[in-house]
Short mmCIF file of C-alpha atoms in Angstrom, two decimals:
data_model
loop_
_atom_site.label_atom_id
_atom_site.label_comp_id
_atom_site.label_asym_id
_atom_site.label_seq_id
_atom_site.Cartn_x
_atom_site.Cartn_y
_atom_site.Cartn_z
CA GLN A 1 122.70 70.35 131.93
CA GLN A 2 120.50 73.42 132.14
CA PRO A 3 117.73 73.64 129.51
CA VAL A 4 117.60 76.79 127.40
CA GLN A 5 114.39 78.78 127.50
CA SER A 6 113.31 81.33 124.94
CA PRO A 7 112.30 84.05 124.81
CA GLN A 8 113.65 85.55 128.02
CA ALA A 9 110.71 87.92 128.24
CA VAL A 10 107.51 88.65 126.38
CA ILE A 11 104.89 91.37 126.72
CA LEU A 12 101.34 90.75 125.54
CA ARG A 13 98.06 92.54 125.46
CA GLU A 14 95.16 90.66 126.96
CA GLY A 15 93.80 88.17 124.43
CA GLU A 16 97.07 87.66 122.54
CA ASP A 17 98.94 84.37 122.23
CA ALA A 18 102.45 83.38 123.27
CA VAL A 19 104.78 80.42 122.84
CA ILE A 20 107.60 79.62 125.25
CA ASN A 21 110.27 77.13 124.26
CA CYS A 22 112.49 74.85 126.31
CA SER A 23 115.40 73.06 124.63
CA SER A 24 118.01 70.53 125.62
CA SER A 25 121.00 69.15 123.74
CA LYS A 26 120.21 65.66 125.04
CA ALA A 27 117.07 63.53 125.14
CA LEU A 28 115.04 64.12 128.27
CA TYR A 29 113.05 61.82 130.51
CA SER A 30 110.39 64.42 131.19
CA VAL A 31 109.60 68.12 131.09
CA HIS A 32 107.73 69.93 133.85
CA TRP A 33 106.24 73.39 133.40
CA TYR A 34 105.72 75.82 136.28
CA ARG A 35 104.53 79.38 136.66
CA GLN A 36 105.86 81.59 139.43
CA LYS A 37 104.50 84.95 140.43
CA HIS A 38 106.81 87.38 142.16
CA GLY A 39 107.46 86.39 145.77
CA GLU A 40 105.43 83.21 145.52
CA ALA A 41 106.05 79.48 145.10
CA PRO A 42 106.25 77.90 141.64
CA VAL A 43 102.88 76.46 140.68
CA PHE A 44 102.78 73.25 138.67
CA LEU A 45 101.16 73.50 135.23
CA MET A 46 101.83 70.19 133.53
CA ILE A 47 104.29 67.36 132.94
CA LEU A 48 105.17 65.69 129.65
CA LEU A 49 106.71 62.26 129.51
CA LYS A 50 106.32 60.87 126.01
CA GLY A 51 107.85 61.95 122.73
CA GLY A 52 105.22 63.55 120.52
CA GLU A 53 102.95 64.16 123.49
CA GLN A 54 100.63 67.14 123.67
CA LYS A 55 98.53 67.97 126.65
CA GLY A 56 96.89 70.77 128.53
CA HIS A 57 93.70 72.76 128.89
CA GLU A 58 92.00 74.90 126.28
CA LYS A 59 94.15 77.95 126.70
CA ILE A 60 97.36 76.58 128.21
CA SER A 61 98.87 73.56 126.53
CA ALA A 62 102.28 72.07 125.87
CA SER A 63 104.03 69.72 123.50
CA PHE A 64 107.09 67.47 123.69
CA ASN A 65 108.80 66.73 120.39
CA GLU A 66 109.49 63.21 119.12
CA LYS A 67 113.16 63.34 120.01
CA LYS A 68 112.28 64.51 123.51
CA GLN A 69 114.71 67.38 123.30
CA GLN A 70 112.31 70.28 123.03
CA SER A 71 109.09 71.31 124.67
CA SER A 72 106.87 74.29 123.96
CA LEU A 73 104.26 75.90 126.16
CA TYR A 74 101.33 77.54 124.37
CA LEU A 75 99.30 80.31 125.97
CA THR A 76 96.29 81.36 123.92
CA ALA A 77 93.91 84.26 124.46
CA SER A 78 96.05 85.38 127.38
CA GLN A 79 94.52 86.74 130.55
CA LEU A 80 95.96 89.16 133.07
CA SER A 81 96.35 86.26 135.51
CA TYR A 82 98.82 84.58 133.16
CA SER A 83 101.49 87.13 134.07
CA GLY A 84 104.48 85.63 135.83
CA THR A 85 107.72 83.81 135.15
CA TYR A 86 107.44 80.46 133.42
CA PHE A 87 110.03 77.80 134.11
CA CYS A 88 110.63 74.49 132.48
CA GLY A 89 112.21 71.83 134.66
CA THR A 90 113.74 68.78 133.03
CA GLU A 91 114.62 65.29 134.16
CA ASN A 92 117.46 63.70 132.25
CA SER A 93 117.23 60.35 130.54
CA GLY A 94 119.33 57.81 132.35
CA GLY A 95 121.40 58.84 135.31
CA SER A 96 119.63 60.61 138.08
CA ASN A 97 116.02 61.11 137.21
CA TYR A 98 113.91 62.98 139.81
CA LYS A 99 116.29 65.90 139.98
CA LEU A 100 114.73 68.80 138.13
CA THR A 101 117.08 71.13 136.29
CA PHE A 102 115.34 74.42 135.63
CA GLY A 103 115.81 76.90 132.83
CA LYS A 104 116.36 80.56 133.62
CA GLY A 105 112.72 81.36 133.06
CA THR A 106 110.58 83.43 130.72
CA LEU A 107 108.98 86.54 132.14
CA LEU A 108 105.49 86.98 130.71
CA THR A 109 103.66 90.26 131.21
CA VAL A 110 100.05 90.58 130.12
CA ASN A 111 98.72 94.12 129.94
CA PRO A 112 95.09 95.23 129.66
CA ASN B 1 94.77 68.06 151.74
CA ALA B 2 97.30 70.58 152.97
CA GLY B 3 100.08 71.49 150.59
CA VAL B 4 103.78 71.59 151.27
CA MET B 5 104.47 73.72 154.31
CA GLN B 6 107.62 75.65 155.03
CA ASN B 7 108.62 77.77 157.96
CA PRO B 8 109.65 80.32 158.67
CA ARG B 9 108.56 82.26 155.61
CA HIS B 10 111.15 84.93 156.26
CA LEU B 11 114.37 84.60 158.22
CA VAL B 12 116.93 87.26 159.00
CA ARG B 13 120.34 86.25 160.27
CA ARG B 14 123.60 88.03 160.93
CA ARG B 15 126.79 86.70 159.39
CA GLY B 16 128.12 83.74 161.35
CA GLN B 17 124.76 82.65 162.76
CA GLU B 18 122.93 79.46 161.94
CA ALA B 19 119.81 79.23 159.81
CA ARG B 20 117.38 76.36 160.15
CA LEU B 21 114.67 75.92 157.53
CA ARG B 22 111.82 73.46 157.92
CA CYS B 23 109.69 71.66 155.36
CA SER B 24 106.68 69.43 155.89
CA PRO B 25 105.79 67.53 152.70
CA MET B 26 102.28 66.91 151.45
CA LYS B 27 100.46 64.08 153.16
CA GLY B 28 101.48 60.77 151.61
CA HIS B 29 104.66 62.16 150.08
CA SER B 30 107.91 60.63 151.26
CA HIS B 31 110.26 62.32 148.77
CA VAL B 32 111.56 65.79 149.54
CA TYR B 33 113.69 68.10 147.41
CA TRP B 34 115.34 71.38 148.32
CA TYR B 35 116.01 74.09 145.76
CA ARG B 36 117.64 77.50 146.06
CA GLN B 37 116.60 80.52 144.03
CA LEU B 38 118.74 83.60 143.78
CA PRO B 39 117.07 86.90 142.77
CA GLU B 40 116.06 86.96 139.10
CA GLU B 41 117.30 83.40 138.55
CA GLY B 42 115.87 79.94 138.17
CA LEU B 43 115.72 77.27 140.83
CA LYS B 44 118.84 75.24 141.52
CA PHE B 45 118.62 71.72 142.92
CA MET B 46 120.36 71.23 146.23
CA VAL B 47 119.41 67.90 147.79
CA TYR B 48 116.95 65.02 147.53
CA LEU B 49 115.89 63.06 150.59
CA GLN B 50 113.65 60.18 151.50
CA LYS B 51 112.72 59.39 155.07
CA GLU B 52 115.96 59.01 157.04
CA ASN B 53 118.06 58.92 153.87
CA ILE B 54 119.93 61.45 151.78
CA ILE B 55 119.68 60.19 148.22
CA ASP B 56 121.45 62.95 146.31
CA GLU B 57 123.19 65.98 147.77
CA SER B 58 125.18 66.86 144.66
CA GLY B 59 123.78 70.39 144.51
CA MET B 60 124.53 71.28 148.08
CA PRO B 61 127.76 73.08 149.08
CA LYS B 62 130.06 70.69 150.90
CA GLU B 63 130.67 73.02 153.79
CA ARG B 64 128.20 74.65 156.16
CA PHE B 65 125.11 73.09 154.56
CA SER B 66 123.37 69.96 155.76
CA ALA B 67 119.94 68.41 155.37
CA GLU B 68 117.93 65.73 157.08
CA PHE B 69 114.52 64.12 156.86
CA PRO B 70 113.94 62.19 160.07
CA LYS B 71 111.47 59.37 160.54
CA GLU B 72 109.23 61.74 162.46
CA GLY B 73 108.93 65.44 161.81
CA PRO B 74 109.78 67.82 159.02
CA SER B 75 112.78 67.92 156.74
CA ILE B 76 115.37 70.44 157.87
CA LEU B 77 117.92 72.36 155.85
CA ARG B 78 120.62 73.76 158.09
CA ILE B 79 123.08 76.44 157.13
CA GLN B 80 125.87 77.07 159.61
CA GLN B 81 127.91 80.26 159.84
CA VAL B 82 125.81 82.03 157.22
CA VAL B 83 127.41 84.50 154.82
CA ARG B 84 125.79 87.23 152.72
CA GLY B 85 125.94 85.00 149.64
CA ASP B 86 123.52 82.59 151.31
CA SER B 87 120.73 85.18 150.99
CA ALA B 88 118.17 83.59 148.71
CA ALA B 89 114.77 81.95 148.61
CA TYR B 90 114.88 78.30 149.61
CA PHE B 91 112.06 76.15 148.30
CA CYS B 92 111.11 72.68 149.34
CA ALA B 93 109.14 70.36 147.06
CA SER B 94 107.66 66.92 147.61
CA SER B 95 106.36 64.07 145.50
CA PRO B 96 104.81 60.64 146.16
CA THR B 97 107.42 58.88 144.02
CA PRO B 98 110.59 60.23 142.47
CA PHE B 99 110.38 59.41 138.78
CA GLY B 100 108.42 61.45 136.33
CA GLU B 101 106.17 62.69 139.08
CA THR B 102 104.93 66.16 139.80
CA GLN B 103 106.93 67.98 142.44
CA TYR B 104 104.74 70.28 144.51
CA PHE B 105 106.47 73.32 145.90
CA GLY B 106 106.06 75.00 149.24
CA PRO B 107 105.87 78.78 149.68
CA GLY B 108 109.58 79.07 150.36
CA THR B 109 111.74 80.59 153.06
CA ARG B 110 113.37 83.88 152.21
CA LEU B 111 116.68 84.10 153.99
CA LEU B 112 118.36 87.45 154.39
CA VAL B 113 121.86 87.58 155.83
CA LEU B 114 122.92 90.95 157.19
#
């Protein structure tokens, strides 16, 4: 089942913050976050495995709620290099783990 | 440590021809995944392979598409008798183990069918 990402697109000025959400109707095994620039490969950002987990660097971090049905990606003090499309990929609990099901993506544009 | 390698990067085929896409996983990775991305859309899972075995091909069309990962050499995604709807970017990813592990993506092969 495809996770739902929101918003579909967001435009920021350099230095502003953004939150991107990824939701599923069922509990997930894991959530993987990627960033893809136009014409390039998706680049891995981070993976969350445990309910209630938070991880990441200073300016890019993510959380996984206790029920393991929602993850949020936090981008603070955005830089021009953050521009791209952000995808969450989810592994389902039970059944076939390993197969990532990706959301439709969130297009982030950071302007000077 | 070289990343995931894919070739060719761009491939142009006429309708009815065959397309052969290659993927060499990262060193030490024995799990390979193929995804397809249509313009302005997310990635769609196609097939998951380990060395010499197809583990899950549930995302791959039953006809014209096949994949292999031989004991020696790269993984190959083969599309026979291509049609215009096959035009897309095809990404390969690899991981050291399959569960809850990071999948590292290659640069992709952009297939254009004329």
